[in-house]
XYZ file of C-alpha atoms in Angstrom:
770
model
C 62.367 21.030 -11.567
C 60.687 18.894 -8.992
C 57.181 19.921 -10.396
C 57.722 19.341 -13.655
C 59.482 15.869 -13.084
C 55.969 15.045 -11.611
C 53.899 16.109 -14.350
C 56.361 14.742 -16.796
C 55.318 11.127 -14.211
C 51.773 12.160 -15.036
C 52.036 12.265 -18.251
C 53.171 8.664 -18.034
C 50.510 7.982 -16.008
C 48.233 9.629 -18.438
C 49.228 7.604 -21.357
C 49.048 5.098 -19.908
C 45.616 4.939 -19.154
C 45.680 5.883 -23.397
C 46.320 2.597 -23.594
C 44.232 0.510 -21.797
C 40.994 2.067 -23.239
C 42.723 1.288 -26.388
C 42.739 -2.350 -25.309
C 39.383 -2.508 -24.349
C 37.999 -0.489 -27.401
C 39.654 -3.130 -29.048
C 37.620 -5.545 -27.646
C 40.505 -7.541 -24.980
C 39.863 -8.431 -21.206
C 36.647 -9.697 -20.853
C 36.106 -7.307 -17.415
C 37.259 -3.841 -19.347
C 34.329 -4.650 -21.987
C 31.897 -5.336 -18.703
C 33.344 -2.382 -17.226
C 33.392 -0.594 -20.527
C 29.339 -1.662 -21.379
C 28.247 -0.154 -17.928
C 29.502 2.766 -18.018
C 27.466 2.736 -21.919
C 24.814 1.663 -20.392
C 25.057 4.239 -17.323
C 25.217 7.099 -20.395
C 22.532 6.047 -22.262
C 20.125 6.154 -19.257
C 21.100 9.132 -17.416
C 20.032 10.706 -22.092
C 16.865 7.853 -21.712
C 16.109 9.655 -19.111
C 16.211 13.096 -20.249
C 19.816 14.180 -19.169
C 19.543 16.670 -16.769
C 16.960 17.780 -14.444
C 14.280 20.801 -14.575
C 13.674 22.303 -12.250
C 9.498 23.679 -11.402
C 9.077 27.115 -12.446
C 7.148 29.507 -10.188
C 5.149 32.324 -11.636
C 3.005 35.193 -10.524
C 0.168 36.253 -12.386
C 0.684 38.462 -14.923
C 0.712 42.778 -15.006
C -2.105 43.431 -17.162
C -2.226 46.911 -18.840
C -5.115 49.025 -20.346
C -6.514 52.639 -19.640
C -8.579 53.509 -16.743
C -6.623 50.726 -15.024
C -6.305 52.408 -11.048
C -2.500 51.939 -10.390
C 0.249 54.368 -10.020
C 3.229 54.435 -11.816
C 5.770 54.206 -9.245
C 4.005 50.859 -9.131
C 4.479 49.891 -13.182
C 7.883 50.469 -12.037
C 7.902 48.023 -9.172
C 6.234 45.769 -11.995
C 9.483 46.077 -14.381
C 11.698 45.883 -11.325
C 10.593 42.487 -10.292
C 10.314 40.531 -13.543
C 13.642 41.947 -14.793
C 12.974 44.518 -17.344
C 16.184 47.297 -17.578
C 15.940 50.584 -17.245
C 17.656 52.567 -20.728
C 17.950 55.687 -22.327
C 16.352 53.981 -25.604
C 13.786 50.354 -24.962
C 14.284 48.860 -28.436
C 16.031 45.171 -26.866
C 12.895 43.066 -25.062
C 12.450 43.374 -21.856
C 13.607 46.897 -20.743
C 11.811 50.249 -20.028
C 12.074 53.735 -20.234
C 10.383 56.081 -17.436
C 9.647 59.750 -18.181
C 7.861 60.951 -15.859
C 4.247 59.989 -16.012
C 5.288 57.795 -19.490
C 6.833 54.505 -20.223
C 8.338 53.259 -22.697
C 8.465 49.041 -22.738
C 9.865 46.161 -25.060
C 7.562 43.613 -23.962
C 9.592 39.948 -24.265
C 7.775 37.069 -25.772
C 6.979 34.072 -23.242
C 4.432 31.772 -22.958
C 1.382 32.238 -21.167
C -0.357 29.343 -20.267
C -3.212 30.393 -22.568
C -0.593 30.398 -25.552
C 2.349 32.316 -27.232
C 2.558 35.873 -27.299
C 5.007 37.952 -29.451
C 6.703 40.829 -27.456
C 6.026 44.212 -28.458
C 6.359 48.043 -28.003
C 4.253 50.061 -26.118
C 4.282 53.507 -24.466
C 1.721 53.967 -20.849
C 1.056 56.967 -20.304
C -0.307 58.588 -16.540
C -3.656 59.924 -15.641
C -5.084 60.304 -11.995
C -2.953 57.696 -10.515
C -4.851 55.275 -13.478
C -3.872 54.351 -16.888
C -5.014 57.665 -19.343
C -3.747 54.886 -22.968
C -2.196 53.613 -23.855
C 0.335 53.040 -27.882
C 1.315 51.064 -29.946
C 5.090 51.407 -31.774
C 2.911 53.072 -34.563
C 1.292 54.554 -32.332
C -2.377 53.787 -32.308
C -4.435 53.244 -29.022
C -4.418 49.650 -27.871
C -7.664 49.074 -26.282
C -6.927 45.752 -24.920
C -5.122 44.935 -22.193
C -1.614 44.116 -22.479
C 0.430 41.356 -20.605
C 3.513 41.672 -18.800
C 5.331 38.460 -18.203
C 4.438 36.728 -15.039
C 7.320 37.887 -12.644
C 9.480 34.172 -11.983
C 8.609 33.817 -8.367
C 10.522 30.504 -6.937
C 11.698 27.291 -8.089
C 11.623 23.589 -6.867
C 15.254 22.990 -7.258
C 16.447 19.764 -6.606
C 18.834 18.262 -3.596
C 21.367 19.865 -5.397
C 19.629 23.585 -6.363
C 20.483 23.609 -9.932
C 17.981 25.621 -12.377
C 18.568 26.299 -15.938
C 16.373 28.454 -18.644
C 16.935 25.064 -21.432
C 17.346 26.979 -24.879
C 18.081 24.685 -28.357
C 21.044 24.850 -30.744
C 18.726 27.240 -32.646
C 18.465 29.662 -30.349
C 21.815 30.323 -29.305
C 23.543 32.793 -31.428
C 26.345 31.657 -33.886
C 28.494 34.137 -32.527
C 27.904 32.264 -28.860
C 28.304 28.362 -30.821
C 31.096 29.342 -32.494
C 32.974 31.488 -29.991
C 31.785 28.040 -27.823
C 33.771 25.843 -29.771
C 37.004 28.497 -30.504
C 37.562 28.272 -26.688
C 36.559 25.323 -25.163
C 36.737 22.595 -28.525
C 38.357 23.610 -31.383
C 38.068 19.883 -32.478
C 34.332 18.832 -31.472
C 33.086 18.166 -34.663
C 36.417 16.273 -36.025
C 36.731 13.750 -33.673
C 34.825 10.550 -31.712
C 34.447 12.117 -28.078
C 38.484 12.521 -27.417
C 40.635 14.049 -28.602
C 43.988 12.957 -28.788
C 46.144 16.749 -29.732
C 44.436 18.353 -27.683
C 45.280 16.210 -24.522
C 49.054 16.106 -26.231
C 48.517 20.021 -26.497
C 47.523 21.054 -22.247
C 49.909 18.114 -21.375
C 53.103 20.012 -23.289
C 51.708 23.439 -22.141
C 51.197 22.621 -18.448
C 54.724 20.730 -18.582
C 56.287 24.349 -20.367
C 54.706 25.537 -17.664
C 55.684 23.961 -14.330
C 51.074 24.422 -13.677
C 47.649 23.642 -15.433
C 47.720 26.171 -17.658
C 45.019 24.002 -20.292
C 43.047 21.023 -19.713
C 42.938 18.297 -22.532
C 38.744 17.942 -22.236
C 36.547 17.882 -25.181
C 33.107 19.302 -24.792
C 31.898 16.271 -25.025
C 34.357 15.410 -21.963
C 33.171 18.315 -20.112
C 29.216 16.869 -20.024
C 29.939 13.974 -18.702
C 31.779 15.545 -15.368
C 28.331 17.932 -15.855
C 26.539 15.890 -15.607
C 27.922 13.034 -13.769
C 29.061 15.846 -11.263
C 32.231 14.304 -11.568
C 34.620 17.039 -8.911
C 37.758 14.799 -7.382
C 40.391 14.629 -10.447
C 41.743 11.415 -10.652
C 43.142 9.137 -13.436
C 40.464 6.475 -13.096
C 37.861 9.100 -12.956
C 39.404 10.206 -16.136
C 39.478 7.324 -18.092
C 35.308 6.694 -17.301
C 34.749 10.401 -18.144
C 36.854 9.449 -21.892
C 35.186 5.727 -21.898
C 32.008 7.331 -21.275
C 32.767 10.447 -23.996
C 33.148 7.373 -26.935
C 29.956 6.167 -25.663
C 27.540 9.151 -26.050
C 30.274 10.479 -29.003
C 28.314 6.765 -30.921
C 24.773 7.354 -29.262
C 23.754 11.077 -29.790
C 24.519 12.839 -32.437
C 27.207 16.231 -32.363
C 23.526 18.555 -32.244
C 22.848 16.311 -29.248
C 25.613 17.030 -27.558
C 26.116 20.432 -28.037
C 21.816 21.248 -26.358
C 22.569 19.658 -23.951
C 26.507 21.309 -23.012
C 24.847 24.730 -23.565
C 21.765 23.312 -20.935
C 24.409 21.432 -18.532
C 27.512 23.619 -18.461
C 28.098 25.004 -14.914
C 27.746 29.303 -14.456
C 27.503 30.509 -11.485
C 26.604 30.828 -8.072
C 22.843 32.351 -6.895
C 22.529 32.173 -3.531
C 21.969 28.408 -2.922
C 20.974 27.919 -7.019
C 23.466 27.069 -8.905
C 23.488 27.721 -12.675
C 23.465 25.914 -15.105
C 23.624 27.119 -18.837
C 23.666 29.606 -21.302
C 19.944 30.359 -20.996
C 19.765 30.364 -17.264
C 22.975 32.141 -17.783
C 22.073 35.012 -19.571
C 18.902 35.912 -17.984
C 21.023 35.939 -14.066
C 24.050 37.450 -15.975
C 22.952 40.872 -18.224
C 18.962 39.906 -17.716
C 18.231 39.469 -21.354
C 17.394 35.873 -23.114
C 19.872 34.216 -24.659
C 19.635 34.947 -28.064
C 19.741 38.884 -27.778
C 23.358 38.528 -25.698
C 25.752 41.066 -27.702
C 29.496 39.850 -28.146
C 30.766 41.455 -24.914
C 28.551 39.494 -22.529
C 29.277 36.780 -24.943
C 32.930 36.886 -24.182
C 32.322 36.900 -21.011
C 29.772 33.732 -20.684
C 31.621 31.541 -22.331
C 35.010 33.025 -20.584
C 33.352 32.503 -16.770
C 33.249 28.515 -17.444
C 36.877 27.901 -17.033
C 36.685 28.972 -13.465
C 32.541 30.149 -12.995
C 33.876 30.790 -9.047
C 37.303 32.373 -9.039
C 36.050 34.511 -12.392
C 32.915 35.548 -10.767
C 32.288 39.292 -12.155
C 30.128 40.330 -9.301
C 33.105 39.817 -6.797
C 36.070 39.802 -8.814
C 35.781 42.385 -11.386
C 38.745 42.813 -13.224
C 39.199 39.444 -13.461
C 36.467 39.319 -15.153
C 37.328 41.377 -17.889
C 40.444 40.292 -18.399
C 39.037 36.806 -18.975
C 36.518 37.904 -20.927
C 39.293 41.088 -23.030
C 40.919 37.129 -23.999
C 38.094 35.966 -24.832
C 37.078 38.921 -26.844
C 40.456 38.643 -28.657
C 40.179 34.940 -29.932
C 36.412 35.565 -31.246
C 38.405 38.665 -33.163
C 41.061 36.406 -34.193
C 38.919 33.410 -35.826
C 37.238 36.569 -37.480
C 34.194 36.093 -35.219
C 33.931 39.736 -34.440
C 34.937 42.781 -37.334
C 37.615 44.962 -35.524
C 34.269 47.586 -34.867
C 32.902 45.680 -32.705
C 35.468 43.965 -30.689
C 36.799 47.829 -30.166
C 33.566 48.140 -29.098
C 33.082 45.324 -27.092
C 36.411 45.188 -24.948
C 35.916 49.390 -23.728
C 32.301 48.374 -22.430
C 32.398 47.643 -18.388
C 32.276 44.312 -17.065
C 28.908 43.949 -14.897
C 28.977 44.435 -11.400
C 25.230 43.559 -10.036
C 23.050 40.598 -11.163
C 20.314 42.396 -12.053
C 18.508 39.189 -12.531
C 19.073 38.084 -9.294
C 16.519 34.646 -8.336
C 13.255 36.106 -6.560
C 13.303 32.600 -5.259
C 13.422 32.979 -2.044
C 11.560 36.314 -1.603
C 8.053 34.886 -0.973
C 8.863 31.889 1.209
C 5.261 31.713 2.511
C 3.829 32.142 -0.511
C 5.749 29.668 -1.629
C 4.698 27.349 0.731
C 1.179 27.149 -0.118
C 2.246 26.439 -3.108
C 3.909 23.558 -2.580
C 0.953 22.220 0.170
C -1.006 22.475 -2.672
C 1.184 20.428 -4.938
C 1.480 18.078 -3.297
C -1.843 16.143 -3.793
C -1.232 15.955 -7.429
C 2.194 15.696 -7.602
C 5.403 13.449 -6.690
C 8.461 15.556 -4.633
C 10.686 14.832 -7.630
C 8.466 15.346 -10.402
C 8.122 19.251 -8.941
C 12.116 18.622 -8.183
C 12.973 17.705 -12.314
C 10.069 18.036 -14.073
C 10.498 21.020 -15.532
C 7.352 22.232 -15.027
C 5.164 25.949 -15.449
C 3.459 26.525 -12.539
C 0.989 29.328 -12.551
C -0.564 31.227 -9.472
C -2.274 33.560 -8.428
C 0.332 35.287 -7.016
C 0.136 39.210 -7.256
C 3.564 41.178 -5.563
C 1.644 43.759 -5.759
C -0.888 42.980 -3.044
C 1.747 40.858 -0.974
C 3.679 44.312 -0.829
C 0.968 46.170 0.667
C 0.571 43.739 3.243
C 3.895 43.594 3.966
C 4.772 47.025 3.989
C 0.577 47.548 6.214
C 2.253 44.939 8.299
C 5.778 46.307 8.611
C 3.630 49.906 9.432
C 1.218 48.869 12.023
C 3.069 46.430 13.894
C 5.496 48.856 15.026
C 3.337 51.884 15.353
C 1.014 49.388 17.665
C 3.859 48.526 19.877
C 4.871 52.163 20.601
C 2.018 53.530 21.133
C 0.555 50.421 23.698
C 4.489 50.240 25.350
C 4.711 46.638 24.527
C 8.261 44.947 23.713
C 9.146 46.311 20.463
C 9.331 42.750 18.392
C 7.105 40.490 19.933
C 4.109 40.408 18.387
C 2.967 38.184 14.730
C 0.899 38.354 12.328
C -0.546 36.162 9.932
C -2.846 37.262 7.256
C -4.703 35.913 3.506
C -5.334 38.361 0.428
C -8.090 36.284 -1.676
C -10.399 37.147 -4.999
C -14.326 37.142 -3.878
C -14.706 36.497 -7.524
C -13.090 33.303 -7.254
C -11.135 32.057 -4.145
C -7.686 32.944 -5.694
C -4.637 33.690 -2.385
C -3.827 36.608 -4.443
C -1.218 37.707 -0.750
C 0.033 35.850 2.118
C 2.306 36.939 5.102
C 3.665 34.198 7.354
C 4.790 36.223 9.972
C 5.820 39.788 9.889
C 9.071 39.706 8.737
C 7.072 37.236 5.255
C 10.939 37.087 3.634
C 12.627 35.234 6.380
C 11.061 31.454 6.043
C 10.454 29.554 8.715
C 6.898 29.115 10.463
C 3.817 30.116 9.010
C 1.554 31.107 10.840
C -1.263 31.744 7.987
C -1.481 28.127 7.687
C -0.145 26.588 10.494
C -1.541 28.578 13.408
C -4.421 27.172 14.698
C -5.471 29.613 16.667
C -9.120 30.434 18.990
C -10.853 32.297 16.590
C -13.177 34.269 18.676
C -16.417 36.300 17.428
C -14.809 35.273 14.190
C -17.811 32.352 14.527
C -19.787 34.612 14.596
C -21.060 35.060 11.408
C -22.104 31.356 11.150
C -24.190 31.711 14.635
C -26.517 34.182 12.943
C -26.602 33.013 9.038
C -27.972 29.771 10.984
C -30.548 31.400 12.897
C -31.721 33.774 9.616
C -31.883 30.282 7.384
C -34.413 29.859 10.167
C -36.855 32.985 8.503
C -39.959 31.773 10.041
C -38.111 32.468 14.053
C -35.846 34.977 12.981
C -34.761 38.036 10.886
C -32.906 40.948 11.063
C -35.150 42.828 13.521
C -36.151 40.039 15.652
C -35.215 40.366 19.442
C -32.708 38.234 21.227
C -32.100 38.701 25.265
C -28.603 40.063 25.784
C -29.286 39.415 30.169
C -26.925 37.523 32.268
C -26.967 33.624 31.528
C -25.642 30.830 33.618
C -24.200 27.159 31.688
C -23.447 24.377 34.121
C -19.759 22.215 32.361
C -19.484 19.246 31.850
C -17.205 18.907 35.022
C -20.028 20.382 36.965
C -19.071 23.949 36.897
C -19.878 27.411 35.799
C -20.147 28.558 32.504
C -20.659 33.160 33.052
C -19.691 34.370 29.153
C -19.601 38.097 29.320
C -20.377 41.354 27.354
C -16.678 43.014 25.903
C -18.230 46.189 28.170
C -19.351 44.300 30.788
C -22.701 46.358 30.497
C -25.609 43.617 29.873
C -29.031 45.039 27.133
C -31.617 43.580 27.467
C -33.217 43.104 24.433
C -31.670 43.916 20.818
C -32.720 43.325 17.606
C -30.933 40.537 16.234
C -28.446 43.441 13.990
C -27.236 45.441 16.395
C -26.508 42.293 18.907
C -23.886 40.905 15.574
C -22.953 44.641 15.444
C -21.397 45.033 18.734
C -20.664 41.565 18.748
C -23.075 40.894 21.926
C -21.108 37.669 23.834
C -24.070 37.047 26.306
C -26.676 37.647 23.375
C -25.553 34.927 20.933
C -25.064 32.605 24.106
C -28.875 32.886 24.019
C -29.088 32.426 20.422
C -26.221 29.395 19.854
C -28.695 27.659 22.625
C -32.102 28.384 20.825
C -30.836 26.896 17.190
C -28.236 24.578 18.529
C -24.278 24.101 19.411
C -24.345 21.151 16.684
C -26.736 23.305 14.034
C -24.129 25.763 14.117
C -20.839 24.062 13.482
C -22.858 22.765 10.154
C -23.174 26.091 9.457
C -19.380 26.783 9.876
C -18.481 23.746 8.209
C -20.657 24.002 5.159
C -18.757 27.798 4.545
C -15.753 25.557 4.113
C -14.416 24.442 7.621
C -13.588 20.976 7.009
C -12.015 20.388 10.224
C -14.614 18.030 13.690
C -15.073 20.283 16.279
C -16.859 18.938 19.491
C -19.921 20.631 20.077
C -19.804 22.373 23.325
C -21.735 25.834 24.480
C -17.748 27.394 24.344
C -18.193 27.095 20.712
C -20.932 29.323 19.536
C -18.142 32.174 21.427
C -14.725 31.168 19.497
C -13.351 28.833 20.824
C -13.298 26.759 17.919
C -9.143 27.004 16.386
C -8.249 27.068 13.057
C -5.640 28.576 10.893
C -6.050 32.264 9.249
C -5.957 30.122 5.732
C -8.906 28.370 7.233
C -11.026 31.019 8.062
C -10.099 32.952 4.699
C -12.580 29.980 3.540
C -15.380 30.451 5.305
C -15.566 34.350 4.791
C -14.174 33.717 0.992
C -17.728 31.869 1.073
C -20.047 34.419 2.616
C -17.813 37.400 -0.135
C -18.832 34.838 -2.768
C -22.874 35.106 -1.398
C -22.669 31.401 -0.845
C -21.038 30.013 -3.311
C -18.194 28.222 -2.025
C -15.009 27.200 -3.890
C -11.923 26.697 -2.109
C -9.074 28.980 -1.916
C -6.294 28.584 -4.163
C -3.197 29.937 -4.979
C -2.115 27.758 -8.472
C -4.027 28.361 -11.892
C -2.520 25.816 -13.883
C 0.543 22.965 -14.442
C 2.806 23.640 -17.572
C 5.420 20.283 -18.478
C 8.183 21.585 -20.840
C 6.421 20.395 -24.093
C 3.470 22.327 -23.315
C 1.087 19.982 -22.342
C -1.800 20.704 -19.486
C -0.674 17.958 -17.244
C -3.504 19.922 -14.159
C -6.240 22.805 -13.670
C -6.319 24.266 -10.610
C -10.072 25.976 -10.904
C -12.979 23.505 -9.335
C -17.077 25.371 -10.019
C -18.478 27.257 -7.087
C -21.434 25.387 -5.734
C -23.554 26.688 -3.892
C -23.770 25.989 0.099
C -25.753 28.472 1.248
C -29.382 30.217 0.531
C -28.232 33.721 -1.371
C -31.248 34.679 0.746
C -30.188 34.497 3.741
C -26.607 35.849 3.351
C -27.581 39.057 1.381
C -29.513 39.237 5.175
C -26.228 38.294 7.452
C -23.681 40.743 4.987
C -25.744 43.608 5.352
C -25.394 43.288 9.099
C -21.646 42.605 8.744
C -21.524 46.020 6.756
C -22.804 47.357 10.534
C -20.135 46.045 12.142
C -17.501 48.431 10.238
C -19.861 51.610 10.170
C -21.636 51.184 13.818
C -20.214 47.870 15.495
C -16.838 46.456 17.322
C -15.245 47.993 13.602
C -16.148 51.302 13.677
C -13.940 53.178 15.886
C -10.531 51.193 13.771
C -12.844 51.261 11.128
C -12.953 55.636 10.664
C -9.500 54.385 9.132
C -10.919 53.012 6.649
C -12.572 54.318 2.411
C -15.355 53.965 3.630
C -16.594 54.483 -0.327
C -15.506 50.514 0.434
C -18.090 49.528 2.030
C -16.705 46.404 3.913
C -18.467 43.943 5.715
C -16.765 41.944 8.340
C -16.149 40.953 11.918
C -13.877 41.376 14.999
C -12.346 38.422 16.839
C -11.256 38.573 20.389
C -10.143 35.587 22.316
C -9.869 35.704 26.456
C -6.845 37.632 28.225
C -6.776 39.457 24.878
C -4.626 36.740 23.407
C -5.779 36.802 20.165
C -7.119 40.183 17.011
C -8.663 38.925 14.821
C -10.489 40.415 11.431
C -11.343 39.538 8.405
C -13.439 41.255 6.132
C -14.115 41.947 2.348
C -15.426 44.603 -0.061
C -16.069 43.844 -4.182
C -13.324 42.406 -5.353
C -11.269 42.054 -1.968
C -11.495 39.654 1.563
C -8.856 39.194 4.153
C -8.340 37.757 7.570
C -5.792 39.152 9.707
C -4.780 37.410 12.678
C -2.294 39.353 14.758
C -0.948 37.432 18.502
C 2.439 36.095 20.606
C 3.824 33.056 18.707
C 4.411 31.695 23.283
C -0.050 31.852 23.478
C 0.321 34.663 25.951
C -1.583 37.957 25.744
C -0.792 40.315 23.188
C -3.080 43.108 25.213
C -5.367 43.582 21.724
C -8.649 42.979 20.622
C -9.336 43.267 17.212
C -9.839 46.423 17.204
C -7.303 47.326 18.223
C -4.865 45.007 16.603
C -6.371 43.169 13.303
C -8.385 45.478 11.865
C -6.010 48.517 11.640
C -3.652 46.585 9.298
C -6.374 45.303 6.950
C -7.757 48.051 7.203
C -3.822 49.553 6.493
C -3.285 47.409 3.577
C -7.247 48.507 1.561
C -5.914 52.251 1.450
C -3.009 50.870 -0.028
C -4.184 48.528 -2.921
C -6.820 49.151 -5.445
C -10.465 47.150 -4.094
C -14.064 47.865 -4.826
C -17.287 49.448 -2.887
C -19.329 46.149 -1.790
C -22.863 45.810 -3.917
C -24.952 43.516 -2.450
C -26.381 41.721 -5.052
C -29.789 40.744 -4.050
C -32.035 38.010 -4.615
C -35.079 37.731 -5.805
C -36.688 36.019 -2.552
C -36.080 39.779 -0.371
C -38.197 42.397 0.246
C -38.082 45.314 2.194
C -40.425 46.537 4.937
C -40.969 49.854 7.345
C -40.526 48.701 10.063
C -40.211 51.186 13.899
C -36.744 50.381 14.944
C -37.474 50.171 19.070
C -40.582 46.915 18.962
C -40.107 45.942 15.259
C -43.763 46.398 13.758
C -44.780 47.941 10.756
C -45.179 51.901 10.603
C -45.338 54.589 8.890
C -42.361 55.087 6.714
C -42.293 59.126 7.611
C -42.383 58.009 11.124
C -39.043 58.542 12.281
C -38.610 55.698 14.746
C -38.894 54.139 11.224
C -36.466 52.009 9.515
C -36.383 50.253 6.252
C -34.608 46.516 6.851
C -34.775 43.525 4.490
C -36.609 40.680 4.855
C -36.735 37.527 3.200
C -40.743 37.025 0.976
C -43.404 35.429 3.092
C -41.411 36.008 6.569
C -41.518 40.081 6.877
C -43.345 41.723 10.224
C -46.992 41.666 9.279
C -48.231 43.176 12.932
C -48.815 47.624 12.567
C -47.943 49.688 15.071
C -48.313 54.204 16.050
C -44.453 55.489 15.282
C -42.205 54.755 18.000
C -41.631 58.506 20.743
C -38.403 57.905 21.988
C -36.694 56.883 18.534
C -32.999 58.476 18.658
C -32.556 60.234 15.135
C -29.110 59.233 14.658
C -29.903 55.840 15.264
C -32.288 56.041 12.670
C -30.316 57.365 10.246
C -27.187 54.806 10.889
C -29.943 52.221 9.340
C -31.396 54.717 6.502
C -27.398 54.750 5.843
C -26.848 51.399 5.688
C -29.843 49.254 4.582
C -29.967 50.966 2.043
């Protein structure tokens, strides 16, 4: 009795509020009129600004399928799972597939790619020998052009309240969805002017009779106002404001516009921190379908959970959600929106219990960090959070998965074998496309899916011998003085520092090797030879070459810089080796392909023309020598784990007391830099080949990489020289090796065959240089 009396009192107050609204509508009361005008301007401004926030959506690269592509069936299955294709028995609906061994039947969905719209279609993909054998269309015809799958969504830049949605128009929403929505939520939608008096009184008496709130009297327009302004607190003032604003909204906007705003704005559930708004995203999140393809039972569930998205969450409360869905199905049947057969089938279907559209926005945080930093140069943060931008990146999920596996397994194995503390090693890694500098994958730490310190971007560590290619490139840029066969002195060296102390750099093996050819000094990373060479050509000149290759920071020209005291991030090092892999052509490493507005416009493209910064002839000589690093130099021991057919060029790096382990290398189409160390900068006990190179090797054994076939520039010539003294000799001499030189700067002095030649060294140089 007490509860009924309380509800009756509330009803009386609501009637008084309605009376006030009528008085305000008649224009009586300057204060009320002014207040109403302010509310009307609030509504008008909200819709003038677009109505709701549209977070930027970030996409990976599209996955292409074509005959001959080196990819396994399991890799295609992983890609389909990432882009949320449903595994079904009969793939007739868009974004579904069936797998039978090495045969895939795929029904793609239509998608607005960055270069235009592509209709969905059906294909059959067959595999053989870890390659795509054939691609057939729906009619059984062979397809030779690449077939593109939709790119995976890898993240969003949500507003502070973490809203997300996929905007749709009324025309894109099925008639059954619209009709069901109106039938369940607001039967008089097309007749009222924002508020429904009959609805208010009907709800009021229903609540009085039940002794509790069982019905709401809000119209769709009122619900839209509540969602637009995030009104959650219940009060009479809030209800009155909501009614007034709903009336003004009906005055400013058509029913179609209001309905379209509603189906995009309404809150429909939660995915971690991300709030699911609108039927477009809800259909994708709950059923992994575009909204135009949802079935009757799915329509009923979406409309049903509007009453309480948390209360009727099908993942947490499947039985509760099932009963609510069935209630809506009954409404649909009574209103003749569906026939008896559809109703009987729909009511028997189980409710979903697993989220097929689970958000992928938080599983690649390190790469997303890079994307956001690059975008911040061109866009305000508010525009990224609310402007509905579509951002297409170069991110390759397949390479990222391979990188993460290589990191996880290799670091665990290193810690076990080396008896290091479990979990103490950390890493950062960047993988690029050598053709255009696209960043394909990035790891900010050994736990790649965890937000936090991004070691690939923010950890600046001494690079050790990774700097030596810049040193030797500087020397090779002086062909009148240096070439691959120039003998360098690898004897002990002493340097007085500014503080008065004496610096005595030592070789890794603590052995002096006397006079050695330049390429051997590089391949074996002899420190004494490097310091002597660097002092001869000038530390400033070496640092200038480093900047030309892409390192933008200033470094003091101390002699220690010649052995890598320069600190940089993994991404900085990736830029340098990207330029070397591109033959001396500089292109900024980049994560973003293009950015599109919701209207399809292209406000910005993120591509730059490659700029030649170093003579390709000199880079050619250097890269030939860097191949020796992997086969017979400092990377040779761990390099045995590599695929020799790749003909990799690279360089190890180890810093004082084994604090940092580096490897940077490239093949014909991929480059990667890996760092391994400890966050506390304590010694990790690993050389470049013991740590970083092992991750690099594991990665490149997992991905599709092409052999490095170094293009020979026009000004390169070859000569047979004696490997012991650099003189021209008969090519048939056992001591003869064929070496590339800059045209006009090959040795001219001839000599007899050397008797002390070692056959193994002869074979080594013959295999590499030719």
